[in-house]
GROMACS .gro file of C-alpha atoms in nm:
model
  368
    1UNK     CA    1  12.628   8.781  15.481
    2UNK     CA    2  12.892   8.938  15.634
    3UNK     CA    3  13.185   9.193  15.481
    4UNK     CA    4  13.465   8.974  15.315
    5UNK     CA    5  13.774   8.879  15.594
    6UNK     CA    6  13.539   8.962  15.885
    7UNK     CA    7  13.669   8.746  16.160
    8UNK     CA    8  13.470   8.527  16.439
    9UNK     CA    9  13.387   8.754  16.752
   10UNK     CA   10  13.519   8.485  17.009
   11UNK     CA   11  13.297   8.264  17.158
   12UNK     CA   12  12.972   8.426  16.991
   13UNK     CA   13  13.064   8.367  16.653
   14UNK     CA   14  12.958   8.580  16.357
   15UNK     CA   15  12.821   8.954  16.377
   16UNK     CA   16  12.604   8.992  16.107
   17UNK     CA   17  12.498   9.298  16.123
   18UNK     CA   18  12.263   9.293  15.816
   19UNK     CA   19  12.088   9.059  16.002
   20UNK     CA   20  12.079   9.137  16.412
   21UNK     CA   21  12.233   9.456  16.409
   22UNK     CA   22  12.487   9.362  16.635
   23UNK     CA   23  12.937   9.476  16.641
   24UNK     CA   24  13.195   9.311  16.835
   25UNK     CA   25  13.290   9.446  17.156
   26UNK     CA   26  13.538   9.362  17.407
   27UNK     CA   27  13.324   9.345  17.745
   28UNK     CA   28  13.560   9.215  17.939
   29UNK     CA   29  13.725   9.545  17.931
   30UNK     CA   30  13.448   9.737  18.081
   31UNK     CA   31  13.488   9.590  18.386
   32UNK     CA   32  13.826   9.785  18.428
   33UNK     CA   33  13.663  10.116  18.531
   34UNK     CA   34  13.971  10.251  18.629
   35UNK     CA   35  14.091  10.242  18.275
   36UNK     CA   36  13.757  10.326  18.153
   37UNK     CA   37  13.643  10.609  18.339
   38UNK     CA   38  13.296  10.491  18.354
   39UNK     CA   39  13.057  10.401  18.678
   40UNK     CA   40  12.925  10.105  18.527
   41UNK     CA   41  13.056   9.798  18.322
   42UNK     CA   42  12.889   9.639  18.004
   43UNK     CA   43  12.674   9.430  18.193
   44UNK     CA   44  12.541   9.714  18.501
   45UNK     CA   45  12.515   9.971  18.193
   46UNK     CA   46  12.276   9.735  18.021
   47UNK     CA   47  12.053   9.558  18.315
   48UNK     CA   48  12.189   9.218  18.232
   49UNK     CA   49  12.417   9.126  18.543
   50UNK     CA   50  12.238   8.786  18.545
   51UNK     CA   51  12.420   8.674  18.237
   52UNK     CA   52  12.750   8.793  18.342
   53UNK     CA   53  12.865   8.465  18.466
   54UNK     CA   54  12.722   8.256  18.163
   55UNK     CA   55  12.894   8.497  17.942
   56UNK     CA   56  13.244   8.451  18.097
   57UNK     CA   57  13.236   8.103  18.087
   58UNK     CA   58  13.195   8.055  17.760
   59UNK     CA   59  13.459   8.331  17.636
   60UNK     CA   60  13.686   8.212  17.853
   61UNK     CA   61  13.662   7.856  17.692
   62UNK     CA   62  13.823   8.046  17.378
   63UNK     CA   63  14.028   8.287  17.553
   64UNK     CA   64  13.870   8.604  17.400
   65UNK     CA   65  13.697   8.826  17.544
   66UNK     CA   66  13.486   8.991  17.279
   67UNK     CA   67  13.100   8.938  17.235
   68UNK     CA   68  12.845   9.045  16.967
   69UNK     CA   69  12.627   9.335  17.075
   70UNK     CA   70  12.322   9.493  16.987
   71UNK     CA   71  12.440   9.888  16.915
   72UNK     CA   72  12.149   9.980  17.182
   73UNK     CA   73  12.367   9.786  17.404
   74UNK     CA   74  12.674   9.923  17.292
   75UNK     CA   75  12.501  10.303  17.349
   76UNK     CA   76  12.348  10.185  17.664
   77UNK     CA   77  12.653  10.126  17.792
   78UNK     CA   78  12.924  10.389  17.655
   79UNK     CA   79  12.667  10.701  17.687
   80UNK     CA   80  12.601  10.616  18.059
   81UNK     CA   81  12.769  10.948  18.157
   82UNK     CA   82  12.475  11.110  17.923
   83UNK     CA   83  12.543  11.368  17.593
   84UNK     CA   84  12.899  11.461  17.747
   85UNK     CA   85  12.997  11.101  17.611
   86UNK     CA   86  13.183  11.223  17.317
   87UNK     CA   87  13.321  11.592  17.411
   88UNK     CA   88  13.435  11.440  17.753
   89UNK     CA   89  13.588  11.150  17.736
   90UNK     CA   90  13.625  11.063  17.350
   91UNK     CA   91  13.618  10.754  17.222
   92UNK     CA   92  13.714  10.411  17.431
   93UNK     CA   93  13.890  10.268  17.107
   94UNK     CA   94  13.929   9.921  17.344
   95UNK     CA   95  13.606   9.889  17.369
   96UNK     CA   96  13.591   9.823  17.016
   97UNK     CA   97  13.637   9.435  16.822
   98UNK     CA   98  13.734   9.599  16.438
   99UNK     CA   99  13.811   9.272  16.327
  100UNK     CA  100  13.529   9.067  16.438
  101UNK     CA  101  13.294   9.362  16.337
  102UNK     CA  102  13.063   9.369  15.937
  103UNK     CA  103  13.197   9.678  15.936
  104UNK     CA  104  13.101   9.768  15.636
  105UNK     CA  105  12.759   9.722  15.659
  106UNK     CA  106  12.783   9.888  15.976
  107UNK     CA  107  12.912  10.183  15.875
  108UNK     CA  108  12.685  10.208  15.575
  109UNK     CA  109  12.353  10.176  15.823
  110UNK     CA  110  12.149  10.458  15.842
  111UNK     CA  111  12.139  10.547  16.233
  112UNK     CA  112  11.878  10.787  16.214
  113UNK     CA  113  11.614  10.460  16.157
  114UNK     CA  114  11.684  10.372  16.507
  115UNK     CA  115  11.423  10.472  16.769
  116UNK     CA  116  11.577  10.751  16.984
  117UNK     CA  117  11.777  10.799  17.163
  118UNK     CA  118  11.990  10.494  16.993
  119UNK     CA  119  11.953  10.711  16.688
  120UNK     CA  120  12.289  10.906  16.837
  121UNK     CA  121  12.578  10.846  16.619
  122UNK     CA  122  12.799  10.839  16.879
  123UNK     CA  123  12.899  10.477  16.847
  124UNK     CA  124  12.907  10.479  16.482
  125UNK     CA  125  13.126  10.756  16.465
  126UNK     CA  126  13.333  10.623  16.686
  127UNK     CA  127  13.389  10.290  16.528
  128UNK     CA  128  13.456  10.448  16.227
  129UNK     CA  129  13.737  10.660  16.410
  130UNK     CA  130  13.872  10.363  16.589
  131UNK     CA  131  13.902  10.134  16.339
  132UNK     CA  132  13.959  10.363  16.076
  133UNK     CA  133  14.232  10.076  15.913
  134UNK     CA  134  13.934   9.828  15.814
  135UNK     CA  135  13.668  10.131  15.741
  136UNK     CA  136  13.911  10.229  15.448
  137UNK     CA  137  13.822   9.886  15.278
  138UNK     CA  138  13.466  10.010  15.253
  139UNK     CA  139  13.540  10.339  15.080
  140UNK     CA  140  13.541  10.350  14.669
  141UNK     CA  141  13.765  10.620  14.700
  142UNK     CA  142  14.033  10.330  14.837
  143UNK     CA  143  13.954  10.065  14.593
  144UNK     CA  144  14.194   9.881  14.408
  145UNK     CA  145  13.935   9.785  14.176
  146UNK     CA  146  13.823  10.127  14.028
  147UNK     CA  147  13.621  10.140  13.755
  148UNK     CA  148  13.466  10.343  13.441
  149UNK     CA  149  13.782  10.564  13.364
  150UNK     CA  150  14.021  10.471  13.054
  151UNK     CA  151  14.367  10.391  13.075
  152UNK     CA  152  14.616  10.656  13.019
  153UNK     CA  153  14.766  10.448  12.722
  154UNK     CA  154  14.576  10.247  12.466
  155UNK     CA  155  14.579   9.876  12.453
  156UNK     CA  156  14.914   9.768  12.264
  157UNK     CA  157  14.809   9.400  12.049
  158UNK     CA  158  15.149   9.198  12.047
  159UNK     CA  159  15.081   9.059  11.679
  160UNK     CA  160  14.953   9.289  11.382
  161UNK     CA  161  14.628   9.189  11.186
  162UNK     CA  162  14.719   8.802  11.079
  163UNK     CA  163  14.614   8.936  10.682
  164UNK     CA  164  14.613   9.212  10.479
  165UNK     CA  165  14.342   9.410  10.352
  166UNK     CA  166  14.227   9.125  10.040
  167UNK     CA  167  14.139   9.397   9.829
  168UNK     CA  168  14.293   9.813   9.838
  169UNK     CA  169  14.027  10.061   9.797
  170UNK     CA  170  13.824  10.130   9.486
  171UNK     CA  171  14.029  10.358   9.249
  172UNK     CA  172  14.086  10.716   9.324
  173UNK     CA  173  13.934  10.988   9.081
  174UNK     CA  174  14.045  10.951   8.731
  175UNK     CA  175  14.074  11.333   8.682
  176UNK     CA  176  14.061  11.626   8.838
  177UNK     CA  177  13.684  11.849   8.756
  178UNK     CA  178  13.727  11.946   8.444
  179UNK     CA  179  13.653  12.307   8.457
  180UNK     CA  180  13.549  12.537   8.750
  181UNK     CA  181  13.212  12.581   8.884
  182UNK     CA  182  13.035  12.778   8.576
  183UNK     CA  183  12.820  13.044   8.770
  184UNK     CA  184  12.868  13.207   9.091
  185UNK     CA  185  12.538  13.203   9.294
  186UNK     CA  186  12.256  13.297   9.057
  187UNK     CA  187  12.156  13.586   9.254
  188UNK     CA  188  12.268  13.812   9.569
  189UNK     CA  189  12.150  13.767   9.949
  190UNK     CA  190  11.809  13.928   9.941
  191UNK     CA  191  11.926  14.192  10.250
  192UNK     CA  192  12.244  14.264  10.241
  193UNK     CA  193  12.464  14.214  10.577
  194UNK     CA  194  12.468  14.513  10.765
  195UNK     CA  195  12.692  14.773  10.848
  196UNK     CA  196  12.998  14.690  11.079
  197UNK     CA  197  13.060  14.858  11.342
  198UNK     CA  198  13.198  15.205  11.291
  199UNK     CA  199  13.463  15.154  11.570
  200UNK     CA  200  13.596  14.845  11.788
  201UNK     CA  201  13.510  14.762  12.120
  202UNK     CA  202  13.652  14.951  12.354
  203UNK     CA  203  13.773  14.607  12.568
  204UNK     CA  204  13.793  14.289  12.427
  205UNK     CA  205  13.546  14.009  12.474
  206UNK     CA  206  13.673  13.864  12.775
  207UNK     CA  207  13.789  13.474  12.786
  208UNK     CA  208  13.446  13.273  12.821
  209UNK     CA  209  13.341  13.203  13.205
  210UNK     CA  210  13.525  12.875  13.364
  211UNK     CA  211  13.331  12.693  13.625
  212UNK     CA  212  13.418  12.778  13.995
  213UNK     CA  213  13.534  12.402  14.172
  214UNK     CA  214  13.635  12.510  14.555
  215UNK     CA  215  13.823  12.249  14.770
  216UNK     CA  216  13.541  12.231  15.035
  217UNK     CA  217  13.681  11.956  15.215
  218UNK     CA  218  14.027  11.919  15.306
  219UNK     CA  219  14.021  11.547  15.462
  220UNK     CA  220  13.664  11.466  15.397
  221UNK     CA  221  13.439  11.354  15.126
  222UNK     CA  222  12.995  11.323  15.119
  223UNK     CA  223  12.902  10.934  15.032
  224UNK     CA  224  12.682  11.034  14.778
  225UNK     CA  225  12.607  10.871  14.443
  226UNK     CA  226  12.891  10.789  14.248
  227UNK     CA  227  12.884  10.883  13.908
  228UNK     CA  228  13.224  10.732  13.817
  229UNK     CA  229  13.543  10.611  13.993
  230UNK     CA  230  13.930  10.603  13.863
  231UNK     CA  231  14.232  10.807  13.878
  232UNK     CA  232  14.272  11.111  13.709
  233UNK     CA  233  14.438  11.489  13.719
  234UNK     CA  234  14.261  11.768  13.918
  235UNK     CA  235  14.234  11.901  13.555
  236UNK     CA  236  14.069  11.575  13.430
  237UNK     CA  237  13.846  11.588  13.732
  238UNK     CA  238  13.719  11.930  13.637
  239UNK     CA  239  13.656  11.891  13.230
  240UNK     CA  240  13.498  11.545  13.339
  241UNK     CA  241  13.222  11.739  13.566
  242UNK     CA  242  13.158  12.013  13.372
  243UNK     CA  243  13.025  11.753  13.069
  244UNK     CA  244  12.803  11.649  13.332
  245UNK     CA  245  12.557  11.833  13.475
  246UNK     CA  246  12.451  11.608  13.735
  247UNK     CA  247  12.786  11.634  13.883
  248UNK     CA  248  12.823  11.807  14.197
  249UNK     CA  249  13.191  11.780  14.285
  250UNK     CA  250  13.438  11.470  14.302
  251UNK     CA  251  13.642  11.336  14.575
  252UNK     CA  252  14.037  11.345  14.530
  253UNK     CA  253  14.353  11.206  14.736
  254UNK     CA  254  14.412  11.417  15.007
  255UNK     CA  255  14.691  11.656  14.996
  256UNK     CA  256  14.605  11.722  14.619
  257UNK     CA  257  14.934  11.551  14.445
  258UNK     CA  258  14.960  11.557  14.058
  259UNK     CA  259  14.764  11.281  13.944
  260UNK     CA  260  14.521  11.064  14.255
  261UNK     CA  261  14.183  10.885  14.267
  262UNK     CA  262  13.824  10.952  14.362
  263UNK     CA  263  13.481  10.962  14.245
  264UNK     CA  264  13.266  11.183  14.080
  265UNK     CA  265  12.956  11.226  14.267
  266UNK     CA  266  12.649  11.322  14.234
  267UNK     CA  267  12.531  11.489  14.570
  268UNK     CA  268  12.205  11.696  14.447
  269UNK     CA  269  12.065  11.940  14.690
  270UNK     CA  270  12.172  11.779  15.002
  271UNK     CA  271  12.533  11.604  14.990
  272UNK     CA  272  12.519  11.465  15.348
  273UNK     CA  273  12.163  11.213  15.323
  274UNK     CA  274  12.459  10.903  15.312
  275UNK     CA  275  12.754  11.045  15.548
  276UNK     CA  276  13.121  11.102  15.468
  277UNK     CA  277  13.423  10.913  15.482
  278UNK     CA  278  13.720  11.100  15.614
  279UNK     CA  279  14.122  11.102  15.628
  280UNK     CA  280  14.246  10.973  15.274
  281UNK     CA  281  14.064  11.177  15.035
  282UNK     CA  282  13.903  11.540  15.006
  283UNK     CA  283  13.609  11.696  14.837
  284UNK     CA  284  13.635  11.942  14.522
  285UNK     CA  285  13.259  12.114  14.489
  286UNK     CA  286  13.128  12.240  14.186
  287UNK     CA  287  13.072  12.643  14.263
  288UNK     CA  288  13.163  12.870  14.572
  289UNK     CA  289  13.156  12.767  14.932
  290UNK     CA  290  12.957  12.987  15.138
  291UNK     CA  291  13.150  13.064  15.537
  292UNK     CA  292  12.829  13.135  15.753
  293UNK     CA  293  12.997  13.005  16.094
  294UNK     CA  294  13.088  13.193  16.434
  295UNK     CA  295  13.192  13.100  16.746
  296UNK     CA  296  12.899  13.188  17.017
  297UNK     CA  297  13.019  13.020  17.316
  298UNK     CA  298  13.400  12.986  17.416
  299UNK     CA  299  13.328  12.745  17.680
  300UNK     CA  300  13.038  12.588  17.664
  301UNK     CA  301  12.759  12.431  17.411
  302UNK     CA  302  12.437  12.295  17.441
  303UNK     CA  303  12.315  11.962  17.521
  304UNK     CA  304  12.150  11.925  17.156
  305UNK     CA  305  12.083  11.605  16.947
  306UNK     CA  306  12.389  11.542  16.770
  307UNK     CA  307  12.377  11.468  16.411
  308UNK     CA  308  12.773  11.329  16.364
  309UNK     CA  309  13.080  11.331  16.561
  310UNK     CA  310  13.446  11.262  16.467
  311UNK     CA  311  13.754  11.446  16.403
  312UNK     CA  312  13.816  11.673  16.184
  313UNK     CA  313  13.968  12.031  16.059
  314UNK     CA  314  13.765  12.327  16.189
  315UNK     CA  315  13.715  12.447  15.810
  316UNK     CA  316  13.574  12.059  15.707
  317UNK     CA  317  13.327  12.044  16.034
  318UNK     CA  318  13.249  12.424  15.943
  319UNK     CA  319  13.132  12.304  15.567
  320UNK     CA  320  12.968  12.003  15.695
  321UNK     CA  321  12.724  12.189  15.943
  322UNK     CA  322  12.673  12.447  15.647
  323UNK     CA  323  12.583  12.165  15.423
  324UNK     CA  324  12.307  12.052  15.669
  325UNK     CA  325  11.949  12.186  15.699
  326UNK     CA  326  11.902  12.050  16.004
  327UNK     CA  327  12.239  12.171  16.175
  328UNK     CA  328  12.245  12.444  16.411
  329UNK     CA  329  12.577  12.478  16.523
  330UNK     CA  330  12.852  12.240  16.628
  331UNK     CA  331  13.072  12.143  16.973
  332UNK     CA  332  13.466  12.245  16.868
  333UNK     CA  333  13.784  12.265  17.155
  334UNK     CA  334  13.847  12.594  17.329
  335UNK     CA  335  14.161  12.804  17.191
  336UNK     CA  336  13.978  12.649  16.797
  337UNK     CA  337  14.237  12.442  16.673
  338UNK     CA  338  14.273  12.396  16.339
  339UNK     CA  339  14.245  11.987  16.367
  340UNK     CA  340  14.025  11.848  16.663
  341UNK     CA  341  13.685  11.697  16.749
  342UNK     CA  342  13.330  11.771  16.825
  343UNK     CA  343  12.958  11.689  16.735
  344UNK     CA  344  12.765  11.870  16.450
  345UNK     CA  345  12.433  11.952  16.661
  346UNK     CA  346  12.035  11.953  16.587
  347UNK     CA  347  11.909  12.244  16.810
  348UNK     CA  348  11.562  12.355  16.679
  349UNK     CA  349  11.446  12.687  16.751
  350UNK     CA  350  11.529  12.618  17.173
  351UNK     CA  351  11.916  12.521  17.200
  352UNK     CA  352  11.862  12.559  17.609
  353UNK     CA  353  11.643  12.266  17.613
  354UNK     CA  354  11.852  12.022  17.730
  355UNK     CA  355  12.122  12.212  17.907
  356UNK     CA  356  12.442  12.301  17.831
  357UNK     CA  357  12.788  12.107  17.893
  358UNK     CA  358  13.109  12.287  18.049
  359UNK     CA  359  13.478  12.303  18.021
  360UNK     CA  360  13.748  12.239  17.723
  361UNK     CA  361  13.473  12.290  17.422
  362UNK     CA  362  13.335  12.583  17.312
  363UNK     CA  363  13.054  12.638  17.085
  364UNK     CA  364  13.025  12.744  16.649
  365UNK     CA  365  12.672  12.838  16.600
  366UNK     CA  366  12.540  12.871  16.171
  367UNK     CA  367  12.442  13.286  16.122
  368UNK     CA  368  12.239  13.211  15.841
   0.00000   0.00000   0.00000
């Protein structure tokens, strides 16, 4: 079934990507590869010339020019120019359908479970950039419909209780006791309470401990299990976590006005097992933030797997490859903006293995 309001993908009808894996594309544009940038269009990048001509016919019969592909096909074809894809050119947003795409459920599928190297979340991340207007609809964070959290007022009844109490309460004590109690206890505490202490403290207790929360993501937020949705104070937020103990942090609008939504999630050792949505809302964490990044290369960074790529701030990206076991380091622009894009990268113990890339991105490598 696909995501609510997902459109027809021209002439090849639904994408259901629960079911075929496949997104909606707009081939037609590949074979502009002046526009593109790339060697090869849809059809060269993917060894099926042969259906080129049956495939234009019937789009044109509908006058659109987008077609449901597998995402090996879609990865086949925009990481042609190899692992440079996504620190060289970016992200061809036209090659991208939103409309006709189950986006959703596209954005909620594990790549990882694909055999490599379609396992790259290169198109993934790039949908999600792309067609970042229809991803929103698939974030709780968004939702019009939050749940779980009380209204600020209580419910006002427009009539009062149709009848009275039938009967008032039984009568109230005749008298007051007649005399005081008779006896003070019948015998003293058997040790007596001992001595105080012969002078005060020197300093005062000190007010009891307040949990740390540390904004550890400024336009970002891990899709981890949520605990409970609304809209709430950053105070609220807090009080509400700290009751929990399963509570790892919360998501709240970005920009941190007075009162905004999120979720309170419930991450447990590793917060990034589900991805993160990104933009709208950031990420409050429950304890300190450790900062174990430095740049290594200026200019350069290695050809490793890459785990996720997308934009981001340079502190988010930072926390994200902290957050992750497997990261080693991640791709960032020269000069380190504060706002750009790069790939969080899987290195191993041999980041030379594959090479290195060149040019306009330098390289963050994790020191502990």
């Amino acid at each position: 079934m696909n995501d609510p309001d997902t459109l027809r993908c021209g002439a090849d009808l639904n994408c259901n990507f629960v079911t075929n894996k496949h997104i909606c594309v707009d081939i037609i544009h590949t074979k502009f590869k002046n526009t593109t940038g790339l060697a090869k269009d849809f059809w060269e990048a993917t060894n099926q010339t042969a259906l080129e001509s049956q495939w234009t016919v019937r789009m044109a019969r509908v006058k659109n020019s987008s077609w449901c592909v597998s995402v090996q096909e879609a990865y086949e074809y925009s990481m042609q120019d190899g692992p440079d894809a996504f620190e060289g050119k970016g992200c061809d947003c036209a090659f991208y359908t939103c409309l006709g795409t189950d986006t959703c459920d596209f954005l909620q599928y594990n790549m990882s479970t694909e055999p490599a190297p379609y396992n790259d979340p290169y198109t993934q991340n790039c949908f999600a950039e792309c067609c970042a207007d229809m991803a929103k609809k698939c974030e709780k964070e968004n939702s019009n419909a939050l749940t779980g959290m009380p209204t600020a007022k209580p419910t006002v009844k427009s009539n009062p209780t149709s009848k009275p109490t039938p009967q008032i309460s039984g009568s109230p004590t005749s008298y007051p006791t007649d005399s005081p109690t008779p006896y003070p206890t019948g015998s003293p505490t058997k040790f007596p309470t001992a001595d105080p202490t012969e002078t005060p403290t020197e300093f005062p207790t000190v007010s009891p401990t307040q949990t740390l929360y540390t904004q550890k993501y400024e336009a970002a937020w891990p899709y981890c299990t949520d605990i409970q949705c609304g809209t709430f104070t950053l105070a609220q937020a807090k009080a509400f976590c700290d009751a929990r103990p399963t509570c790892t942090g919360f998501s709240y609008t970005k920009g941190n006005p007075a009162t905004g939504s999120g979720c309170y999630k419930e991450c447990g050792t590793s917060e990034n097992f589900a991805g993160y949505g990104f933009k709208t809302h950031g990420y409050w964490a429950k304890g300190p933030v450790v900062d174990a990044m430095k740049v290594k290369y200026t200019s350069q960074y290695p050809h490793c797997t890459n785990i996720r790529c997308g934009s981001f701030t340079l502190s988010d990206f930072k926390h994200m490859c902290e957050s992750d076991a497997s990261c080693s380091g991640f791709s960032w622009p020269e000069g380190n903006p504060e706002d750009g894009r790069g790939c969080l990268k899987k290195c191993g113990s041999d980041e030379a293995s594959a090479g290195y890339g060149t040019g306009t991105y330098g390289y963050w490598v994790k020191t502990v």
